[in-house]
mmCIF file of C-alpha atoms in Angstrom:
data_model
loop_
_atom_site.group_PDB
_atom_site.id
_atom_site.type_symbol
_atom_site.label_atom_id
_atom_site.label_comp_id
_atom_site.label_asym_id
_atom_site.label_seq_id
_atom_site.Cartn_x
_atom_site.Cartn_y
_atom_site.Cartn_z
ATOM 1 C CA MET E 8 29.118 6.740 8.327
ATOM 2 C CA GLN E 9 25.976 7.483 10.313
ATOM 3 C CA PRO E 10 22.945 5.836 8.660
ATOM 4 C CA LEU E 11 20.139 8.032 7.392
ATOM 5 C CA VAL E 12 17.586 5.502 8.685
ATOM 6 C CA LYS E 13 18.114 2.871 11.337
ATOM 7 C CA ILE E 14 15.405 0.409 12.384
ATOM 8 C CA SER E 15 15.976 -1.827 15.398
ATOM 9 C CA ASP E 16 13.813 -4.792 16.483
ATOM 10 C CA LEU E 17 10.654 -3.333 14.920
ATOM 11 C CA CYS E 18 7.472 -5.348 15.522
ATOM 12 C CA ILE E 19 4.018 -4.186 14.412
ATOM 13 C CA ARG E 20 0.552 -5.667 14.935
ATOM 14 C CA TYR E 21 -2.580 -4.243 13.376
ATOM 15 C CA PRO E 22 -5.680 -3.664 15.547
ATOM 16 C CA GLY E 23 -7.709 -6.832 16.096
ATOM 17 C CA MET E 24 -4.822 -9.100 15.075
ATOM 18 C CA ASP E 25 -3.111 -9.639 18.431
ATOM 19 C CA SER E 26 -1.702 -13.056 17.571
ATOM 20 C CA ILE E 27 -0.446 -12.121 14.087
ATOM 21 C CA ALA E 28 2.423 -9.658 13.643
ATOM 22 C CA ALA E 29 2.696 -7.806 10.345
ATOM 23 C CA LEU E 30 6.401 -7.176 11.062
ATOM 24 C CA ARG E 31 8.594 -9.191 13.404
ATOM 25 C CA HIS E 32 11.955 -8.039 14.751
ATOM 26 C CA ILE E 33 13.048 -6.032 11.701
ATOM 27 C CA ASP E 34 16.582 -4.601 11.726
ATOM 28 C CA MET E 35 17.826 -2.536 8.793
ATOM 29 C CA GLU E 36 19.872 0.524 7.872
ATOM 30 C CA ILE E 37 19.785 2.886 4.903
ATOM 31 C CA GLN E 38 22.891 4.954 4.243
ATOM 32 C CA PRO E 39 22.781 8.536 2.896
ATOM 33 C CA GLY E 40 22.616 8.341 -0.893
ATOM 34 C CA GLY E 41 22.280 4.546 -0.771
ATOM 35 C CA SER E 42 19.641 2.305 -2.275
ATOM 36 C CA CYS E 43 17.893 -0.640 -0.661
ATOM 37 C CA GLY E 44 15.360 -3.023 -2.173
ATOM 38 C CA ILE E 45 12.705 -4.995 -0.305
ATOM 39 C CA VAL E 46 11.167 -8.060 -1.939
ATOM 40 C CA GLY E 47 8.673 -10.693 -0.857
ATOM 41 C CA GLU E 48 5.226 -12.084 -1.553
ATOM 42 C CA SER E 49 2.057 -10.027 -1.115
ATOM 43 C CA GLY E 50 1.163 -9.674 2.560
ATOM 44 C CA CYS E 51 4.699 -10.220 3.840
ATOM 45 C CA GLY E 52 4.932 -6.733 5.402
ATOM 46 C CA LYS E 53 6.775 -4.672 2.765
ATOM 47 C CA THR E 54 4.264 -1.821 2.615
ATOM 48 C CA THR E 55 3.731 -1.945 6.387
ATOM 49 C CA LEU E 56 7.438 -1.190 6.805
ATOM 50 C CA ALA E 57 7.174 1.763 4.415
ATOM 51 C CA LEU E 58 4.098 3.155 6.165
ATOM 52 C CA ALA E 59 5.826 2.800 9.538
ATOM 53 C CA LEU E 60 8.726 4.898 8.249
ATOM 54 C CA MET E 61 6.270 7.520 6.976
ATOM 55 C CA GLY E 62 4.166 7.525 10.179
ATOM 56 C CA MET E 63 1.075 6.602 8.128
ATOM 57 C CA LEU E 64 -0.093 3.391 9.812
ATOM 58 C CA PRO E 65 -3.763 3.251 10.912
ATOM 59 C CA PRO E 66 -4.502 4.243 14.534
ATOM 60 C CA GLY E 67 -4.348 1.596 17.221
ATOM 61 C CA CYS E 68 -1.389 -0.441 15.979
ATOM 62 C CA ASP E 69 0.626 -2.223 18.655
ATOM 63 C CA TRP E 70 4.342 -1.803 18.143
ATOM 64 C CA GLN E 71 7.763 -2.109 19.698
ATOM 65 C CA GLY E 72 11.294 -1.325 18.588
ATOM 66 C CA LYS E 73 13.074 1.828 17.461
ATOM 67 C CA ILE E 74 13.075 3.988 14.349
ATOM 68 C CA ARG E 75 15.801 6.616 14.024
ATOM 69 C CA ILE E 76 16.038 9.122 11.172
ATOM 70 C CA ASN E 77 19.279 11.106 11.000
ATOM 71 C CA ASP E 78 20.000 9.886 14.535
ATOM 72 C CA SER E 79 16.688 11.278 15.844
ATOM 73 C CA ALA E 80 14.200 8.848 17.364
ATOM 74 C CA VAL E 81 10.634 8.994 16.019
ATOM 75 C CA ASP E 82 7.372 7.573 17.305
ATOM 76 C CA LEU E 83 5.187 5.278 15.217
ATOM 77 C CA TYR E 84 2.827 8.176 14.529
ATOM 78 C CA ASN E 85 3.624 11.738 13.474
ATOM 79 C CA PRO E 86 2.635 14.468 15.986
ATOM 80 C CA THR E 87 -0.027 16.612 14.303
ATOM 81 C CA GLY E 88 1.168 20.006 13.087
ATOM 82 C CA ARG E 89 4.738 19.590 14.277
ATOM 83 C CA ARG E 90 7.975 19.257 12.379
ATOM 84 C CA SER E 91 9.451 15.785 12.450
ATOM 85 C CA PRO E 92 12.563 13.994 11.188
ATOM 86 C CA ARG E 93 10.105 12.281 8.832
ATOM 87 C CA ASP E 94 9.978 15.538 6.859
ATOM 88 C CA GLN E 95 13.163 14.210 5.214
ATOM 89 C CA ILE E 96 11.246 11.272 3.714
ATOM 90 C CA ALA E 97 8.918 11.219 0.706
ATOM 91 C CA MET E 98 6.916 8.315 -0.705
ATOM 92 C CA VAL E 99 5.797 7.403 -4.208
ATOM 93 C CA PHE E 100 2.783 5.103 -4.161
ATOM 94 C CA GLN E 101 1.850 2.202 -6.403
ATOM 95 C CA ASN E 102 -1.070 4.056 -8.002
ATOM 96 C CA PRO E 103 -0.170 7.748 -8.421
ATOM 97 C CA GLN E 104 -3.654 8.667 -9.639
ATOM 98 C CA THR E 105 -5.089 7.999 -6.170
ATOM 99 C CA ALA E 106 -2.325 10.074 -4.528
ATOM 100 C CA LEU E 107 -2.811 13.188 -6.695
ATOM 101 C CA ASN E 108 -5.681 15.640 -6.223
ATOM 102 C CA PRO E 109 -7.908 15.265 -9.321
ATOM 103 C CA VAL E 110 -9.294 18.841 -9.246
ATOM 104 C CA ILE E 111 -6.000 20.752 -8.935
ATOM 105 C CA THR E 112 -3.395 21.112 -11.674
ATOM 106 C CA VAL E 113 -0.184 19.215 -11.045
ATOM 107 C CA GLY E 114 1.801 22.457 -11.103
ATOM 108 C CA ARG E 115 -0.226 23.881 -8.209
ATOM 109 C CA GLN E 116 0.194 20.643 -6.279
ATOM 110 C CA ILE E 117 3.982 20.782 -6.658
ATOM 111 C CA ILE E 118 4.033 24.488 -5.736
ATOM 112 C CA ARG E 119 2.165 23.699 -2.508
ATOM 113 C CA VAL E 120 5.087 21.482 -1.520
ATOM 114 C CA ILE E 121 7.629 24.121 -2.615
ATOM 115 C CA ARG E 122 5.856 26.745 -0.497
ATOM 116 C CA ARG E 123 6.207 24.595 2.617
ATOM 117 C CA GLN E 124 9.992 24.681 2.137
ATOM 118 C CA GLY E 125 10.038 28.453 2.669
ATOM 119 C CA LEU E 126 9.801 29.906 -0.846
ATOM 120 C CA ARG E 127 7.118 32.620 -0.594
ATOM 121 C CA ARG E 128 7.610 34.776 -3.701
ATOM 122 C CA ASN E 129 5.553 33.592 -6.661
ATOM 123 C CA ARG E 130 8.446 34.177 -9.108
ATOM 124 C CA ASP E 131 10.811 32.020 -7.014
ATOM 125 C CA GLN E 132 8.189 29.276 -6.832
ATOM 126 C CA GLN E 133 7.740 29.262 -10.608
ATOM 127 C CA ILE E 134 11.495 29.083 -11.172
ATOM 128 C CA LYS E 135 11.799 26.192 -8.737
ATOM 129 C CA LEU E 136 8.837 24.417 -10.374
ATOM 130 C CA ALA E 137 10.489 24.676 -13.807
ATOM 131 C CA GLU E 138 13.770 23.305 -12.420
ATOM 132 C CA ILE E 139 12.045 20.327 -10.800
ATOM 133 C CA LEU E 140 9.965 19.464 -13.875
ATOM 134 C CA LYS E 141 13.165 19.473 -15.929
ATOM 135 C CA LEU E 142 14.809 17.096 -13.442
ATOM 136 C CA VAL E 143 11.999 14.562 -13.880
ATOM 137 C CA GLU E 144 12.016 15.081 -17.667
ATOM 138 C CA LEU E 145 8.596 16.734 -18.000
ATOM 139 C CA ARG E 146 7.806 19.740 -20.198
ATOM 140 C CA ALA E 147 6.902 22.987 -18.447
ATOM 141 C CA THR E 148 3.435 22.893 -20.050
ATOM 142 C CA VAL E 149 2.596 19.787 -17.972
ATOM 143 C CA ALA E 150 2.206 22.073 -14.937
ATOM 144 C CA LYS E 151 -1.110 23.350 -16.354
ATOM 145 C CA LEU E 152 -2.614 19.880 -16.727
ATOM 146 C CA TYR E 153 -4.773 17.856 -14.360
ATOM 147 C CA PRO E 154 -3.772 14.333 -13.225
ATOM 148 C CA HIS E 155 -6.370 12.602 -15.459
ATOM 149 C CA GLN E 156 -4.787 14.274 -18.503
ATOM 150 C CA LEU E 157 -1.459 12.527 -17.872
ATOM 151 C CA SER E 158 -0.321 9.006 -18.643
ATOM 152 C CA GLY E 159 0.637 6.658 -15.799
ATOM 153 C CA GLY E 160 4.334 7.313 -16.389
ATOM 154 C CA MET E 161 3.832 11.083 -16.341
ATOM 155 C CA GLN E 162 1.797 10.835 -13.127
ATOM 156 C CA GLN E 163 4.638 8.899 -11.523
ATOM 157 C CA ARG E 164 7.099 11.579 -12.642
ATOM 158 C CA VAL E 165 4.885 14.200 -10.974
ATOM 159 C CA MET E 166 5.074 12.199 -7.739
ATOM 160 C CA LEU E 167 8.853 12.176 -8.059
ATOM 161 C CA ALA E 168 8.778 15.928 -8.663
ATOM 162 C CA MET E 169 6.836 16.414 -5.416
ATOM 163 C CA ALA E 170 9.467 14.387 -3.574
ATOM 164 C CA LEU E 171 12.204 16.628 -4.988
ATOM 165 C CA ALA E 172 10.188 19.735 -4.094
ATOM 166 C CA LYS E 173 10.057 18.458 -0.528
ATOM 167 C CA GLN E 174 13.872 18.245 -0.574
ATOM 168 C CA ALA E 175 13.616 14.701 0.750
ATOM 169 C CA LYS E 176 16.755 12.782 1.612
ATOM 170 C CA LEU E 177 15.017 9.404 1.331
ATOM 171 C CA LEU E 178 12.512 8.388 -1.332
ATOM 172 C CA ILE E 179 10.324 5.357 -0.634
ATOM 173 C CA ALA E 180 9.012 3.896 -3.896
ATOM 174 C CA ASP E 181 6.271 1.318 -3.308
ATOM 175 C CA GLU E 182 5.817 -0.731 -6.497
ATOM 176 C CA PRO E 183 6.280 2.409 -8.646
ATOM 177 C CA THR E 184 6.229 0.542 -11.984
ATOM 178 C CA THR E 185 3.466 -2.038 -11.448
ATOM 179 C CA SER E 186 0.824 -0.373 -13.658
ATOM 180 C CA LEU E 187 3.235 0.803 -16.365
ATOM 181 C CA ASP E 188 4.121 -0.735 -19.714
ATOM 182 C CA ALA E 189 7.574 -2.227 -20.202
ATOM 183 C CA GLN E 190 9.159 0.790 -21.908
ATOM 184 C CA THR E 191 7.777 3.323 -19.401
ATOM 185 C CA ARG E 192 8.801 1.032 -16.544
ATOM 186 C CA LEU E 193 12.435 1.118 -17.689
ATOM 187 C CA GLN E 194 12.292 4.902 -18.100
ATOM 188 C CA ILE E 195 11.034 5.373 -14.521
ATOM 189 C CA LEU E 196 13.678 3.030 -13.114
ATOM 190 C CA ASP E 197 16.437 4.805 -15.046
ATOM 191 C CA LEU E 198 15.091 8.151 -13.812
ATOM 192 C CA LEU E 199 15.207 6.908 -10.216
ATOM 193 C CA GLY E 200 18.825 5.874 -10.731
ATOM 194 C CA ARG E 201 19.778 9.262 -12.188
ATOM 195 C CA LEU E 202 18.008 11.178 -9.406
ATOM 196 C CA GLN E 203 19.832 9.101 -6.827
ATOM 197 C CA GLN E 204 23.197 10.044 -8.316
ATOM 198 C CA GLN E 205 22.433 13.684 -9.158
ATOM 199 C CA GLN E 206 20.579 14.606 -5.956
ATOM 200 C CA GLN E 207 22.388 12.226 -3.565
ATOM 201 C CA LEU E 208 18.953 10.766 -2.844
ATOM 202 C CA ALA E 209 18.623 7.570 -0.806
ATOM 203 C CA ILE E 210 16.036 5.148 -2.229
ATOM 204 C CA LEU E 211 14.002 2.393 -0.607
ATOM 205 C CA LEU E 212 12.431 0.407 -3.449
ATOM 206 C CA ILE E 213 9.617 -2.029 -2.668
ATOM 207 C CA SER E 214 8.865 -4.382 -5.519
ATOM 208 C CA HIS E 215 7.801 -7.854 -6.596
ATOM 209 C CA ASP E 216 10.010 -7.337 -9.639
ATOM 210 C CA LEU E 217 13.495 -8.621 -8.903
ATOM 211 C CA THR E 218 14.799 -7.210 -12.182
ATOM 212 C CA ALA E 219 13.811 -3.723 -10.974
ATOM 213 C CA ILE E 220 15.629 -4.338 -7.698
ATOM 214 C CA ALA E 221 18.733 -5.495 -9.579
ATOM 215 C CA ARG E 222 18.668 -2.384 -11.764
ATOM 216 C CA ILE E 223 19.034 0.279 -9.063
ATOM 217 C CA CYS E 224 19.501 -1.254 -5.577
ATOM 218 C CA GLN E 225 22.792 -1.805 -3.777
ATOM 219 C CA GLN E 226 21.340 -3.771 -0.840
ATOM 220 C CA VAL E 227 18.476 -6.284 -0.847
ATOM 221 C CA LEU E 228 16.237 -7.462 1.994
ATOM 222 C CA VAL E 229 14.010 -10.496 1.468
ATOM 223 C CA ILE E 230 10.987 -10.595 3.790
ATOM 224 C CA TYR E 231 8.824 -13.641 4.486
ATOM 225 C CA GLN E 232 5.810 -13.457 6.812
ATOM 226 C CA GLY E 233 7.037 -10.260 8.417
ATOM 227 C CA ARG E 234 10.616 -11.405 9.023
ATOM 228 C CA VAL E 235 13.832 -10.667 7.171
ATOM 229 C CA VAL E 236 15.082 -14.036 5.918
ATOM 230 C CA GLU E 237 18.045 -12.701 3.928
ATOM 231 C CA ASP E 238 19.950 -9.421 3.849
ATOM 232 C CA ALA E 239 22.811 -9.064 1.369
ATOM 233 C CA PRO E 240 24.449 -6.804 -1.223
ATOM 234 C CA GLN E 241 22.613 -7.016 -4.521
ATOM 235 C CA GLU E 242 25.432 -8.747 -6.410
ATOM 236 C CA MET E 243 25.737 -11.468 -3.749
ATOM 237 C CA MET E 244 21.972 -11.978 -3.511
ATOM 238 C CA PHE E 245 21.609 -12.562 -7.243
ATOM 239 C CA ALA E 246 24.797 -14.605 -7.671
ATOM 240 C CA GLN E 247 24.484 -16.891 -4.640
ATOM 241 C CA PRO E 248 21.250 -16.624 -2.625
ATOM 242 C CA ARG E 249 21.669 -18.587 0.597
ATOM 243 C CA HIS E 250 18.096 -18.786 1.869
ATOM 244 C CA PRO E 251 15.867 -21.266 -0.036
ATOM 245 C CA TYR E 252 13.083 -18.676 -0.249
ATOM 246 C CA SER E 253 15.401 -16.128 -1.897
ATOM 247 C CA ALA E 254 16.573 -18.792 -4.316
ATOM 248 C CA GLY E 255 12.956 -19.715 -5.103
ATOM 249 C CA LEU E 256 12.061 -16.121 -5.951
ATOM 250 C CA LEU E 257 15.050 -15.847 -8.287
ATOM 251 C CA ALA E 258 14.339 -19.218 -9.913
ATOM 252 C CA ALA E 259 10.778 -18.081 -10.718
ATOM 253 C CA ILE E 260 12.051 -15.336 -13.046
ATOM 254 C CA PRO E 261 11.437 -16.443 -16.673
ATOM 255 C CA LYS E 262 14.670 -17.119 -18.558
ATOM 256 C CA ILE E 263 14.938 -16.150 -22.215
ATOM 257 C CA HIS E 264 17.075 -18.774 -23.929
ATOM 258 C CA ARG E 265 16.578 -21.787 -26.171
ATOM 259 C CA GLN E 266 16.976 -24.372 -23.424
ATOM 260 C CA ARG E 267 14.326 -22.864 -21.154
ATOM 261 C CA PRO E 268 12.186 -25.396 -19.255
ATOM 262 C CA ASP E 269 8.571 -26.104 -20.211
ATOM 263 C CA LEU E 270 7.326 -25.047 -16.763
ATOM 264 C CA LEU E 271 8.355 -22.131 -14.588
ATOM 265 C CA VAL E 272 9.808 -22.936 -11.179
ATOM 266 C CA SER E 273 7.395 -22.141 -8.355
ATOM 267 C CA LEU E 274 7.442 -22.418 -4.583
ATOM 268 C CA PRO E 275 5.114 -25.129 -3.248
ATOM 269 C CA GLY E 276 2.234 -24.218 -0.937
ATOM 270 C CA GLU E 277 1.226 -20.818 0.361
ATOM 271 C CA PRO E 278 2.305 -18.763 3.394
ATOM 272 C CA ASP E 279 0.112 -19.415 6.438
ATOM 273 C CA LEU E 280 -0.280 -15.938 7.898
ATOM 274 C CA SER E 281 -2.415 -17.216 10.803
ATOM 275 C CA ALA E 282 0.178 -19.710 12.037
ATOM 276 C CA VAL E 283 1.854 -18.839 15.340
ATOM 277 C CA THR E 284 4.942 -20.971 15.624
ATOM 278 C CA THR E 285 8.345 -21.029 17.267
ATOM 279 C CA ALA E 286 9.742 -22.967 14.302
ATOM 280 C CA CYS E 287 10.929 -21.730 10.905
ATOM 281 C CA ASN E 288 7.948 -20.147 9.131
ATOM 282 C CA PHE E 289 9.187 -21.374 5.755
ATOM 283 C CA ALA E 290 9.749 -25.005 6.811
ATOM 284 C CA SER E 291 6.471 -26.325 5.349
ATOM 285 C CA ARG E 292 7.413 -25.011 1.886
ATOM 286 C CA CYS E 293 11.154 -25.705 1.979
ATOM 287 C CA GLY E 294 12.917 -28.567 0.241
ATOM 288 C CA TYR E 295 15.896 -28.257 2.619
ATOM 289 C CA ALA E 296 13.902 -28.481 5.863
ATOM 290 C CA ASP E 297 14.581 -31.168 8.462
ATOM 291 C CA SER E 298 13.159 -31.970 11.894
ATOM 292 C CA PHE E 299 15.323 -29.300 13.551
ATOM 293 C CA CYS E 300 13.716 -26.591 11.378
ATOM 294 C CA GLU E 301 10.314 -27.574 12.796
ATOM 295 C CA GLN E 302 11.489 -27.100 16.382
ATOM 296 C CA GLN E 303 13.373 -23.786 16.399
ATOM 297 C CA ARG E 304 13.315 -20.499 14.510
ATOM 298 C CA PRO E 305 16.666 -19.770 12.835
ATOM 299 C CA PRO E 306 18.307 -16.437 13.726
ATOM 300 C CA LEU E 307 19.554 -14.000 11.097
ATOM 301 C CA ASN E 308 23.229 -14.898 10.873
ATOM 302 C CA HIS E 309 26.132 -15.386 8.469
ATOM 303 C CA ASP E 310 28.853 -17.946 7.869
ATOM 304 C CA ARG E 311 31.502 -16.881 5.317
ATOM 305 C CA ASP E 312 30.804 -13.215 4.617
ATOM 306 C CA PRO E 313 29.263 -10.945 7.284
ATOM 307 C CA ARG E 314 27.702 -8.821 4.534
ATOM 308 C CA GLN E 315 25.306 -11.668 3.650
ATOM 309 C CA ARG E 316 23.024 -12.682 6.512
ATOM 310 C CA PHE E 317 20.301 -15.317 6.289
ATOM 311 C CA ALA E 318 17.851 -17.006 8.658
ATOM 312 C CA CYS E 319 18.305 -20.669 7.789
ATOM 313 C CA PHE E 320 19.739 -23.773 9.474
ATOM 314 C CA ASN E 321 20.290 -25.465 6.090
ATOM 315 C CA PRO E 322 21.317 -22.687 3.698
ATOM 316 C CA ARG E 323 22.072 -23.287 0.055
ATOM 317 C CA PRO E 324 25.797 -23.878 -0.408
ATOM 318 C CA CYS E 325 28.161 -21.233 -1.717
ATOM 319 C CA PRO E 326 29.817 -21.987 -5.086
ATOM 320 C CA GLU E 327 33.100 -22.440 -3.181
ATOM 321 C CA ASP E 328 31.546 -25.245 -1.146
ATOM 322 C CA SER E 329 31.092 -27.414 -4.240
ATOM 323 C CA ILE E 330 34.714 -27.152 -5.367
#
């Protein structure tokens, strides 16, 4: 099957940061109707990857590599006023209140998107608006409200409605549940899952929350300092993470049981974003590192199963290895 999105050897540097790459040699694919999760610490390059897909990076970025959407190559920046393969992508931001116009009702904002898809008659636009609001589980009366009159969860549903109005094939959700309470967070995640199935919508979910990734994503990419350190199906990533960084992120999730430890597991040290090295970037924080890790950078490879790739010379053993 031809991937909806294919990224090859993507490297990005922001202006004034010639020696520090925000993304380094990223390779990934997103299949039509599939779901992919990206996890990593703050500053690792997750949002940069999303903005590169959207063509929304600030001017002056230095880049190399290829981005193909539906087998059409795109530049790092969108040509002004022209149609682009990126028209098939929509993005939901972390804080929807800053993405919505505060002086226009949400219904008018959604209709603006509907109009761009070719619906000109007012009656057709209203019918389409009602259909979309129903899909995201909002009452029709919400269309007459302004963004500040909505809760955070309702604002996020409006953003999802705008993505559906755009008839997007890929939805990028950048930390969509960060500012929401626990119940609303689960409702938004379940809604994303239903929209993916009902609309055959591909989803790229960016999150610090591994439980959110596990809930709706089929594939998981772990990024550390701009590099993919592990790429695996969700069930393999959570059952047997091979890279020590992936395992550290999973171990830091609080466990609810009687024998829980007094202290949460944490990764030692902090990522050094200014370090330019030919060695493994994670070596200084890794309990598995040896002298070889400090001399060469491990490639993204696999041993037993080609579906699970990891960039580590001393990966954590598979359960079969201990038998």
